[in-house]
XYZ file of C-alpha atoms in Angstrom:
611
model
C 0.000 0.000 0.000
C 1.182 3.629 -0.772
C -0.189 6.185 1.564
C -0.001 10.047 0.970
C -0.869 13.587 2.710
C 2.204 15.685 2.957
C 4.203 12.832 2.532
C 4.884 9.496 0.725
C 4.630 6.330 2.676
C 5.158 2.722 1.972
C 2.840 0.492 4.122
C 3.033 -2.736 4.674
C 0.165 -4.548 5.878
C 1.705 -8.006 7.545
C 3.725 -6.263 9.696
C 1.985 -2.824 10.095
C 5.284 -1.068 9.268
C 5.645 2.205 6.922
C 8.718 3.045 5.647
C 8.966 6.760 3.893
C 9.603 6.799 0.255
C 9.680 10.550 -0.917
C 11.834 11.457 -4.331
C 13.973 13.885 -1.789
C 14.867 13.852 1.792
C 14.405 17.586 2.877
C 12.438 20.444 1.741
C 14.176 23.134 -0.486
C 13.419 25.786 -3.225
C 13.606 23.421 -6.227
C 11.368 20.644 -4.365
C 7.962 21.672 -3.200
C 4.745 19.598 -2.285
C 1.480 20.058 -1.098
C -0.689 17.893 1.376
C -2.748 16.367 -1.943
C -0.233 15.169 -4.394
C -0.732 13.484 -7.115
C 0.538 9.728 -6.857
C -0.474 7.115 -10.208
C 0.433 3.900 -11.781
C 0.635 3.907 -15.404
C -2.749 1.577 -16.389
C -0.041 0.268 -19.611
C 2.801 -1.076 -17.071
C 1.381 -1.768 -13.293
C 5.279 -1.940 -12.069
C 5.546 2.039 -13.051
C 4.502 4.382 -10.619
C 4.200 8.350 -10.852
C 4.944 10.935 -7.785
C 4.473 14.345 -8.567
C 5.867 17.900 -6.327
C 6.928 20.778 -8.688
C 8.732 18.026 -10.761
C 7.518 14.630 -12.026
C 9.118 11.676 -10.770
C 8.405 7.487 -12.005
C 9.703 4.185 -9.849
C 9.653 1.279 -11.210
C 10.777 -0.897 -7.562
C 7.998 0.691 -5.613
C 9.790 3.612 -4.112
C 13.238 2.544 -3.494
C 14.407 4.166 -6.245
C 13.002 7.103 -7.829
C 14.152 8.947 -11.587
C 12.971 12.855 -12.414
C 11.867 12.458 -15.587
C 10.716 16.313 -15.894
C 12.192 20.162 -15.103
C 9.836 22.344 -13.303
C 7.009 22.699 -14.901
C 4.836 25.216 -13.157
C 4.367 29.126 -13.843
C 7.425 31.425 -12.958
C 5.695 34.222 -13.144
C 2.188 35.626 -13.436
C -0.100 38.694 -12.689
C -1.639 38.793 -9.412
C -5.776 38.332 -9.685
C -8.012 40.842 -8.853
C -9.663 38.297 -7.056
C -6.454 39.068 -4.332
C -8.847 41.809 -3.655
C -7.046 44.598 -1.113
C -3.925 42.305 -0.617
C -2.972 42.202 -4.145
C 0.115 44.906 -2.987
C 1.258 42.641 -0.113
C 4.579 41.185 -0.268
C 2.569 37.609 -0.085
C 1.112 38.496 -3.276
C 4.592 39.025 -5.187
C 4.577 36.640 -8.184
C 7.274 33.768 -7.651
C 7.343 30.199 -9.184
C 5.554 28.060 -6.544
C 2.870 25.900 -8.176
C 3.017 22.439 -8.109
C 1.729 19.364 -10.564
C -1.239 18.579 -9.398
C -2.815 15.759 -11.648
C -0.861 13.020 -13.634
C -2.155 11.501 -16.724
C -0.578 8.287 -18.372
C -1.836 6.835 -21.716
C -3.795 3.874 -21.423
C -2.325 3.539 -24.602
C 1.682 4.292 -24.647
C 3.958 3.699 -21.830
C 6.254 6.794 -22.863
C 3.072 9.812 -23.183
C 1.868 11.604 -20.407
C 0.269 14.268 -19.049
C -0.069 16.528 -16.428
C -1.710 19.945 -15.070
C -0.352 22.329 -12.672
C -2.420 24.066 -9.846
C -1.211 27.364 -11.746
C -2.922 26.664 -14.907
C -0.440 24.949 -17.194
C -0.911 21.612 -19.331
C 1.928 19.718 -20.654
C 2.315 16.216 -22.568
C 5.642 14.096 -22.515
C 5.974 11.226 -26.049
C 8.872 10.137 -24.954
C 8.480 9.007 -21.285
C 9.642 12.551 -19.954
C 13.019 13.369 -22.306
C 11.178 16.409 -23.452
C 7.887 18.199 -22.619
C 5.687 20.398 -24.262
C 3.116 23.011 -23.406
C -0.244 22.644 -24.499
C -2.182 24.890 -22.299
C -5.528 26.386 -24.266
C -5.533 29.896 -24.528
C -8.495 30.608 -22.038
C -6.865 29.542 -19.293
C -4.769 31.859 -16.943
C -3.192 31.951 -13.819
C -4.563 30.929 -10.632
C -7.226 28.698 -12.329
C -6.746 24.877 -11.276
C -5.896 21.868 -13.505
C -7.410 19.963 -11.229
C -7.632 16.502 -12.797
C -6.589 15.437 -16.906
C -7.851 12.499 -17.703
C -5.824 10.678 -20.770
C -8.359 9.267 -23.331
C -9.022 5.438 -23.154
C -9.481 4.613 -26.756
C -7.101 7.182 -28.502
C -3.402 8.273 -27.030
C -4.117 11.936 -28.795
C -7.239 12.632 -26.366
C -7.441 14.237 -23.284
C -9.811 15.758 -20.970
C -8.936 18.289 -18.262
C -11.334 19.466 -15.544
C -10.441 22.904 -14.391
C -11.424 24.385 -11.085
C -11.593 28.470 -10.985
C -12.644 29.107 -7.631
C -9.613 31.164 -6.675
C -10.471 33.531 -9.574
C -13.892 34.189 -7.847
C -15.396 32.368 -10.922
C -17.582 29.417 -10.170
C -18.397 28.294 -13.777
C -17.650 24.960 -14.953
C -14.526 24.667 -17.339
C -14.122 21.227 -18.871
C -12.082 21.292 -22.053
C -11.416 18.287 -24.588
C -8.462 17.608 -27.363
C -8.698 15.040 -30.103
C -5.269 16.025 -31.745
C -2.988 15.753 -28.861
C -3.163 19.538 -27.369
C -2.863 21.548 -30.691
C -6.223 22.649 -30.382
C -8.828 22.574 -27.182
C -12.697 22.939 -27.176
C -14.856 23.883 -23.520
C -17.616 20.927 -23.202
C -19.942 22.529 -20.700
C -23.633 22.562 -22.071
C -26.073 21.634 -19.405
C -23.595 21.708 -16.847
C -24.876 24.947 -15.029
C -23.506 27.919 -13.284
C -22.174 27.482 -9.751
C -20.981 24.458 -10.737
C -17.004 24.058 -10.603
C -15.853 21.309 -12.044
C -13.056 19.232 -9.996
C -12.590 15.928 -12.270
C -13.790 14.412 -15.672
C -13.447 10.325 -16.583
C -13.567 8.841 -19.597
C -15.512 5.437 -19.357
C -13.522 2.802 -19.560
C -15.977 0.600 -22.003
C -17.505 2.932 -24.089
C -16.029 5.396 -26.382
C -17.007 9.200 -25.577
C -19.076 8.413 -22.353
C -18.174 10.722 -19.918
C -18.826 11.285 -16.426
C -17.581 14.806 -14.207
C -17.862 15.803 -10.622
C -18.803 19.277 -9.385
C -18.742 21.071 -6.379
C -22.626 19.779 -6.061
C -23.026 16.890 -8.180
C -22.105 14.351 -10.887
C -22.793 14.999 -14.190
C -22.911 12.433 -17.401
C -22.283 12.965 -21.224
C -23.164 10.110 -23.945
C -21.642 12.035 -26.963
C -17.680 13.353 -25.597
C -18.958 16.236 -24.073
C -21.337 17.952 -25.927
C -23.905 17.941 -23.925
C -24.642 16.907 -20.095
C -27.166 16.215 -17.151
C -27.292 15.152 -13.660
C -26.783 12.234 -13.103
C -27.049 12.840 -8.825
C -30.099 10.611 -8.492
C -29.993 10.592 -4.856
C -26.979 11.855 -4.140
C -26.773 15.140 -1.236
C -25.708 18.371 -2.955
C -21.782 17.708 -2.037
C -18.239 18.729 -3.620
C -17.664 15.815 -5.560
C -13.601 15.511 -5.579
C -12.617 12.455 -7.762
C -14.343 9.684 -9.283
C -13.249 6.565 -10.962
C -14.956 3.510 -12.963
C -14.270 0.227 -11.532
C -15.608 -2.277 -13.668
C -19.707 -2.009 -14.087
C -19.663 0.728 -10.960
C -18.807 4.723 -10.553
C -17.427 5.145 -6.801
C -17.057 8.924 -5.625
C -14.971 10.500 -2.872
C -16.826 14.063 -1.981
C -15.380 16.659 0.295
C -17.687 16.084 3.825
C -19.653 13.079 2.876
C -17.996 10.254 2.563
C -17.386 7.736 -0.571
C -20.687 7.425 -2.611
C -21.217 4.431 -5.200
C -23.416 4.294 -8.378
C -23.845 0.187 -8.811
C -23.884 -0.551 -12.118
C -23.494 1.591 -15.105
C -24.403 -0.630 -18.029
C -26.997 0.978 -19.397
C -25.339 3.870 -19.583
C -23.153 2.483 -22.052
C -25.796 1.684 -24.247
C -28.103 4.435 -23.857
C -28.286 6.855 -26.645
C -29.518 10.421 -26.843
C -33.025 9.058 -28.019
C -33.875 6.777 -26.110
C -36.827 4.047 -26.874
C -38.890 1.215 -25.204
C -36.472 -1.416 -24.597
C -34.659 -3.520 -22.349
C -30.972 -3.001 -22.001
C -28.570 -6.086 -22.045
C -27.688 -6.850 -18.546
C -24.123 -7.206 -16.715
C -23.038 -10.812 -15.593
C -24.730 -11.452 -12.620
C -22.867 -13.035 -9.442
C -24.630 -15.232 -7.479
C -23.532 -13.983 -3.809
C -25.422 -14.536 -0.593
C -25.829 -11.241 0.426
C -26.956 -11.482 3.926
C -24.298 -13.777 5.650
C -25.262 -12.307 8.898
C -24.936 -14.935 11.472
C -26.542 -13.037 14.958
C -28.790 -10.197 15.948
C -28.669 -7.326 13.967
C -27.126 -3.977 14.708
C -29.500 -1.004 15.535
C -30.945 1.092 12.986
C -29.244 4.183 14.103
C -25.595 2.286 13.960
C -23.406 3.954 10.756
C -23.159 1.705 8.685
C -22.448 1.622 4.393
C -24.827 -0.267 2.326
C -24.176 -3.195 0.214
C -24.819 -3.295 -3.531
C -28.219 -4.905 -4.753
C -28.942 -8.843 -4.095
C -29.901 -9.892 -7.368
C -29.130 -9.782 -11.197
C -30.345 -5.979 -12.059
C -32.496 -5.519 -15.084
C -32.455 -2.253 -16.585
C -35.592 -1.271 -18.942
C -36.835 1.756 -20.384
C -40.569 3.080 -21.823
C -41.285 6.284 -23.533
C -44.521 6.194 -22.375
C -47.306 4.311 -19.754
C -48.016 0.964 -20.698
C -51.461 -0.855 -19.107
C -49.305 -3.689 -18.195
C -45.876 -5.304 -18.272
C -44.373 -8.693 -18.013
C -40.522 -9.341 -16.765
C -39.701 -13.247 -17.474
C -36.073 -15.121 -16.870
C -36.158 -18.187 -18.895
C -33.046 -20.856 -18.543
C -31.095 -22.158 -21.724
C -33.908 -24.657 -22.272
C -36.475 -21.925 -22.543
C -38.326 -22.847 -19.644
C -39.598 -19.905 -17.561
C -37.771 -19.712 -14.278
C -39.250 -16.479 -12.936
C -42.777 -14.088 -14.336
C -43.089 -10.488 -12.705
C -46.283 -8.567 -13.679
C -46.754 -5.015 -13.205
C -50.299 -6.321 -12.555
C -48.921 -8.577 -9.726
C -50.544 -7.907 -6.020
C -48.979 -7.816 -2.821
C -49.736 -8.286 0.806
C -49.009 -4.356 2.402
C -46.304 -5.081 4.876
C -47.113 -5.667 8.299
C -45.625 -6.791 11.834
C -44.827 -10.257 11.869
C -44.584 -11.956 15.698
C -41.374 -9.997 16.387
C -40.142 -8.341 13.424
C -41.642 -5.288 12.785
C -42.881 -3.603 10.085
C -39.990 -0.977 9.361
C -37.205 -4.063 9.222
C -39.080 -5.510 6.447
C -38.217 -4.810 2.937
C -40.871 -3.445 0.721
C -42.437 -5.534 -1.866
C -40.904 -4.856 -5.406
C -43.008 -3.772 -8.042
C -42.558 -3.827 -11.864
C -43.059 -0.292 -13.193
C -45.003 0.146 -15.888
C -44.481 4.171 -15.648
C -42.665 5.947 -18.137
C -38.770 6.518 -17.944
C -35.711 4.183 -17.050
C -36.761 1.476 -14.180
C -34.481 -1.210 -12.575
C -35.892 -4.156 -11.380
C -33.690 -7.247 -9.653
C -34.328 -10.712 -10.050
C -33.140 -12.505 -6.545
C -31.545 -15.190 -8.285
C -34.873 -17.620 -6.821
C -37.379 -19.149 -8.692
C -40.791 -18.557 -7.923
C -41.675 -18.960 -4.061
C -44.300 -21.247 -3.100
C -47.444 -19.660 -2.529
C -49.348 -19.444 0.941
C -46.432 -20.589 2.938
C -44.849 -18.161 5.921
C -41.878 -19.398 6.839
C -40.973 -16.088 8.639
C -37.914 -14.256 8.837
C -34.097 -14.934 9.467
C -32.662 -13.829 13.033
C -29.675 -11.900 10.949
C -32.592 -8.792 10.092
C -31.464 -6.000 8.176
C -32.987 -2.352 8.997
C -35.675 -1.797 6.140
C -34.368 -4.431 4.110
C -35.299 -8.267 5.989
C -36.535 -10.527 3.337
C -38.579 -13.985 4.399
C -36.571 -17.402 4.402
C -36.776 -18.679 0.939
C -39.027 -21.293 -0.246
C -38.058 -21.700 -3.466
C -34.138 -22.458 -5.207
C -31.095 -20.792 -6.045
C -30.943 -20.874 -9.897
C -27.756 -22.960 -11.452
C -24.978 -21.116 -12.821
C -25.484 -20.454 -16.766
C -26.708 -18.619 -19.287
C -30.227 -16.987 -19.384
C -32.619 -14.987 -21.394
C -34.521 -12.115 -19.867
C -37.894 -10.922 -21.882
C -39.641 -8.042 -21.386
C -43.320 -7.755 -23.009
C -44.807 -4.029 -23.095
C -47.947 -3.665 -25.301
C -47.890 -6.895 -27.013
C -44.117 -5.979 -28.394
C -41.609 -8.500 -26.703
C -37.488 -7.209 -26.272
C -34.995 -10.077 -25.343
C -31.245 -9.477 -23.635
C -29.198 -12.643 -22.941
C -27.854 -12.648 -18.876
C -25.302 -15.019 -17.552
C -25.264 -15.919 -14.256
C -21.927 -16.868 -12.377
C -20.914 -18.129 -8.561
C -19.312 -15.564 -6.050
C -15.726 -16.049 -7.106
C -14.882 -16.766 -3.486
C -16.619 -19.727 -3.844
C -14.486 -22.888 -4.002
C -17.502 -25.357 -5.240
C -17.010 -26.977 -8.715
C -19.649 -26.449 -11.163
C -20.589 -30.672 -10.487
C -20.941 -29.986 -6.743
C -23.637 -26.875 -7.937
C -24.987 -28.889 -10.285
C -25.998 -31.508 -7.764
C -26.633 -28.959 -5.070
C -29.173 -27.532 -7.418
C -30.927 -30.775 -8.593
C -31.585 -31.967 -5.116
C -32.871 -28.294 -4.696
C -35.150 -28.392 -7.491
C -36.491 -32.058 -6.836
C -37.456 -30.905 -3.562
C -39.278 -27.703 -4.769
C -41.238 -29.465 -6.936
C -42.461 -31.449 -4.102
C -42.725 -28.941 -2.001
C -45.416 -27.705 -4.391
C -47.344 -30.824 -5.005
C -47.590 -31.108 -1.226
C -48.759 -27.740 -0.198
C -51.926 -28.316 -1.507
C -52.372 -31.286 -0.018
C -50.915 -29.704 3.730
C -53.741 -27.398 2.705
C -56.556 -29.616 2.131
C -55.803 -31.386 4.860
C -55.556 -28.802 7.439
C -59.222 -27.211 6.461
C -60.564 -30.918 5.954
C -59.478 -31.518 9.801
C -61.571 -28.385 11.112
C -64.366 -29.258 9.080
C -64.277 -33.050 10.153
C -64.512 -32.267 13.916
C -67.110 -29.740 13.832
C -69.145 -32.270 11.162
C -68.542 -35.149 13.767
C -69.971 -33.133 16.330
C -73.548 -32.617 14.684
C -73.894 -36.635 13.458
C -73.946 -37.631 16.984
C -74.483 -41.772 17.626
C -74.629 -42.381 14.041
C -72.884 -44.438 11.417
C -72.220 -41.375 9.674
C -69.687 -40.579 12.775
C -68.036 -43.808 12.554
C -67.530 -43.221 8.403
C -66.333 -39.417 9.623
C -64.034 -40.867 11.993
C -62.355 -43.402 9.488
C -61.357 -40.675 7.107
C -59.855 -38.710 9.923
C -57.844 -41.627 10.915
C -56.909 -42.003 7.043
C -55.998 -38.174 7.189
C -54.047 -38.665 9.907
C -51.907 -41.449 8.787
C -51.029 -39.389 5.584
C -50.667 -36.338 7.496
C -47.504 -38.341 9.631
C -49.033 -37.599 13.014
C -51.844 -40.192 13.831
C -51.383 -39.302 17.315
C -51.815 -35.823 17.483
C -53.443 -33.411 19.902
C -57.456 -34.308 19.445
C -59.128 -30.767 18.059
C -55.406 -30.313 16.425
C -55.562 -29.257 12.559
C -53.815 -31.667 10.976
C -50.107 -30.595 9.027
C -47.912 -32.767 6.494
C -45.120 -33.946 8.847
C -43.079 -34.667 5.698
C -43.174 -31.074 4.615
C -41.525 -30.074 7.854
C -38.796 -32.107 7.097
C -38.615 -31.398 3.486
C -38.401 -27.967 4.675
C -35.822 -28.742 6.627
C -33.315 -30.619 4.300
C -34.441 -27.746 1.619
C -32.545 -25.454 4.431
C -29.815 -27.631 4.694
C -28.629 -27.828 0.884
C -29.281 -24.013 0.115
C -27.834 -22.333 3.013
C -24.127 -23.094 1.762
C -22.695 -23.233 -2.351
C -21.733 -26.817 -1.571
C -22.592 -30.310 -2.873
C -24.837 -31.728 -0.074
C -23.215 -33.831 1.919
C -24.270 -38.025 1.727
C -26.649 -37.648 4.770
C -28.093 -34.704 3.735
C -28.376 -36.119 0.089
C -30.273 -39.453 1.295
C -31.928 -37.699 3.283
C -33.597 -35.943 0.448
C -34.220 -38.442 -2.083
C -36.118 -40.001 0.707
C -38.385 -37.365 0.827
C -38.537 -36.793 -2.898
C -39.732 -40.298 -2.917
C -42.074 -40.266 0.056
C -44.003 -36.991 -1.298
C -44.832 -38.610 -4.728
C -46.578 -41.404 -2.283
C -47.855 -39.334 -0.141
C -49.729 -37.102 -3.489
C -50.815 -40.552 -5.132
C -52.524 -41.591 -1.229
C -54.173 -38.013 -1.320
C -55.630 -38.421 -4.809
C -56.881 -41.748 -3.849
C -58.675 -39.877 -0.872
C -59.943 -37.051 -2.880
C -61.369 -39.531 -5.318
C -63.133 -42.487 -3.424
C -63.520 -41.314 0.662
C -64.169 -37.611 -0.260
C -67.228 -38.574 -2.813
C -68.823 -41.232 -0.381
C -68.907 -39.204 3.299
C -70.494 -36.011 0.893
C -72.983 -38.474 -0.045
C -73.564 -39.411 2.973
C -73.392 -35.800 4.598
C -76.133 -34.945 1.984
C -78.530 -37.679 2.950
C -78.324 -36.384 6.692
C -79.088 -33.068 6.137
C -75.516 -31.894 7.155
C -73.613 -29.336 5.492
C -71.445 -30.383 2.096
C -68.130 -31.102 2.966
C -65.871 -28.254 0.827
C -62.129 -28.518 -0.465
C -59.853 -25.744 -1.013
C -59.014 -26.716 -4.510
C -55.543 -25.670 -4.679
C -54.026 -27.235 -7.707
C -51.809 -30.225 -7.248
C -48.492 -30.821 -9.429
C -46.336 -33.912 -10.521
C -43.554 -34.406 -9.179
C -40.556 -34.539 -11.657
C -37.538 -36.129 -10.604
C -38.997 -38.830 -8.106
C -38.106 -42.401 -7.351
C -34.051 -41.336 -7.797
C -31.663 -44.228 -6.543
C -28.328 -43.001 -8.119
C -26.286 -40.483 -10.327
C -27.178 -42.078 -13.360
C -30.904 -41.533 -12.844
C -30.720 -38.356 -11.652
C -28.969 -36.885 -14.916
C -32.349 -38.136 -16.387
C -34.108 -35.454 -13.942
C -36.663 -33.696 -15.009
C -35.883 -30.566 -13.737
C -34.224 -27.501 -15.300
C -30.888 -27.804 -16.547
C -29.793 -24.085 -17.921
């Protein structure tokens, strides 16, 4: 690590040691610095490193050894501002050569070209690794005014952008200027940046050609055409003096002066957003599949500081010029098959205290916009959870943000489509979905993780229906057996409950008890098991479920036997004494792919979906 402030310090983490590295020893009138100097590798050759006072200065051995590769390069003289106001006369005020370099440019292109700006208003480029260097300052700029940061083009070594800061000149305009021919000739990119405005840094994205992005003393601004024009891009940013930015990979992190480090997740649409923009859906990043709650305890109070994480889930980017009555977000695997449906049409449950989570730890339901302008939705990664089932909330809560324990899968590392329908018009993107790279787990151990996983959704949702039935059939059954007194029609109501019971797994329960699945408790259970961790289950945990995978395709075929021979009859018989009908709930049942599995070989014949 290099740390820097007023000096130049080599840190070493394992030990805790620094060690001081600066070009020079002491202070003197050919070697000045400030507190915020300038310190940059060279993006062509991650061995060179930049250092910057009144002179440049490159190491190639981390600081051991250091080689001035320029003269001075800052103003010797200059006229004193009027902005010095009444101590423009003052002996303080006389004009002597004391600027510094304060921003350091290499090519991403050539190892040998650089630039750099001075805090006094000068621009000059090195093509030969600093042997000579050549001033290139436009015209409009004087004394006094800032380089503040030059940013060397990413896609051609003869373009540069420098962001100027004028606030010592009493001017707080924003001054961005642009060269395409190497400094011959500079033009000011400013429109719809406004007034009060200083600009302290402009970036060139590192993907896309001409897409800019430039912090002010208030916000962050974005171009899509090299300048020409801009707009806010602050979203919900506080009114702050935005310092430096960089692009790291799909993200935009910010250091401001006052309020901390900001991040904008995810800047991919950006670079394929155009000045007109139409209804569409914009091709998403790669996703990463990382647990993003790994919480283990209690959770920290609301009011502890604390930075936020990115997004848990593969964001979806989409755009509509106008309203649409409805739209439809589906992920579909490699096969085609339709892993996940959003509807803007969809309805949720308002959130409410649960037991002992409150309301305000909860995260709000997600909706699919169907408003016009740019929307981002997130897919969790999950496939559909099973309907009517609460399984309540983790003890690791997050403030605002809690989500329930899942009911339904992780989705298998691959390759996905995402479709978005508005007004009968369908737009596909293609989105690949890979495992936290921390993750040690082959893609055979996922593979199995997830086809366990899957098997045991799927009969998770045959047997919900029938935990269902047979919860309301119990109530109804004791209040039924209640009003047939003495009769035979007791003894027939009595022999389905005891049938109900056995299938239900608890013949001996609590008389007046509604009856529950026992199985599904301990499908629910091994479900746990195999998705809490990116592991292969381990061989208990793995017999353990093919067990029940086995057990809950019996347990359906025993229900359907119910429904259609016992269920009939005591309705009959209900009818004939004048009691009332015996009702279902008439939840739909499903197959169960994937059951009767004894080995590998038969499971590669599964069923379920393979993206």
């Amino acid at each position: 690590d290099i740390v820097y402030g007023g000096k130049l310090t080599r840190y070493d983490r394992k030990t805790g040691q620094g060690q001081d590295i600066l070009p020079k020893v002491f202070r003197a009138p050919d070697w000045r610095m400030i507190r915020t100097q300038p310190i940059v590798f060279s993006p062509v050759d991650n061995k060179t490193l930049y250092f910057s006072g009144n002179t440049l200065w490159k190491t190639q051995n981390s600081g051991s050894d250091w080689t001035q590769i320029s003269p001075d390069l800052t103003r010797k003289t200059w006229e004193v501002p009027a902005s010095a106001g009444k101590y423009k006369d003052q002996p303080a005020a006389k004009p002597t050569q004391r600027g510094v370099i304060y921003t350091i440019a290499p090519s991403f292109q050539d190892l040998n070209r650089i630039w750099i700006g001075t805090d006094d208003g000068l621009i000059h480029k090195t093509a030969d690794g600093g042997k000579t260097w050549q001033e290139i300052t436009p015209k409009e700029i004087t004394a006094w005014q800032k380089i503040s940061i030059i940013e060397a083009g990413h896609f051609d070594a003869e373009t540069a952008y420098a962001a100027v800061n004028t606030l010592r000149l009493d001017d707080n305009r924003p001054h961005i200027y642009r060269t395409h021919d190497g400094g011959k000739t500079w033009k000011e990119i400013v429109k719809g940046i406004p007034d009060g405005q200083t600009v302290n840094v402009v970036r060139e994205d590192t993907e896309r050609k001409g897409l800019l992005f430039a912090g002010t003393e208030r916000a962050v601004y974005v171009s899509l055409d090299d300048g020409e024009n801009w707009q806010s891009l602050r979203l919900n940013m506080p009114a702050t003096s935005v310092r430096d930015l960089i692009i790291k990979d799909d993200d935009i992190a910010v250091g401001t002066h006052g309020r901390g480090f900001w991040i904008l997740d995810n800047i991919t649409p950006l670079r394929q957003l155009s000045q007109t923009a139409k209804t569409g859906l914009f091709k998403p990043q790669t996703a990463l599949r990382v647990r993003w709650n790994l919480n283990t305890d209690t959770p920290l109070p609301p009011d502890e500081p604390a930075g936020e994480n990115p997004p848990d889930g593969a964001m979806i980017d989409y755009y509509l010029e106008k309203p649409a009555a409805n739209v439809t977000l589906e992920i579909k695997d490699g096969k085609g098959n339709v892993v996940r449906r959003y509807s803007s049409t969809d309805k949720f449950t308002p959130v409410k205290d649960t037991g002992n989570v409150p309301a305000y730890w909860i995260r709000p339901p997600q909706v699919l916009s169907a408003e016009a302008g740019m929307h981002r939705f997130l897919w969790d990664f999950r496939y559909a959870p099973v309907q009517g089932v609460e399984t309540g909330f983790p003890i690791s809560a997050i403030y605002g943000n809690t989500t329930p324990n899942p009911t339904s899968p992780l989705a298998m590392i691959g390759n996905y489509s995402v479709v978005l329908t508005v007004g009968g018009k369908s737009y596909t993107q293609p989105l690949t979905l890979k495992i936290d790279p921390r993750v040690t787990a082959t893609s055979a151990d996922l593979q199995k993780q997830f086809d366990l996983s899957k098997q045991l959704y799927d009969a998770w949702l045959s047997l919900e229906p029938v935990n269902a039935e047979l919860e309301e059939l119990s109530k109804q059954l004791a209040e039924l057996k209640k009003r047939a007194g003495q009769t035979p029609l007791a003894a027939r109501i009595d022999d389905l409950e005891k049938k109900l019971a056995e299938l239900s797994g608890t013949p001996n329960r609590r008389p007046g008890a509604a009856l529950n699945l026992s199985l599904l408790g301990n499908l629910q259970t091994v479900f746990g098991r195999i998705q809490d961790v990116d592991a292969a289950p381990v061989p208990n945990v793995e017999a353990a479920a093919r067990q029940i995978i086995n057990d809950s395709k019996s347990t359906v075929e025993r229900w359907e036997i119910i429904e259609k021979q016992d269920i009939p009859l005591i309705r009959q018989q209900l009818k004939e004494n004048g009691l009332p009908e015996l009702k279902l709930v008439g939840r739909k049942i499903r197959s169960i792919p994937g059951a009767e599995v004894e080995d590998d070989d038969e499971d590669e014949e599964s069923t379920s979906a393979k993206p």
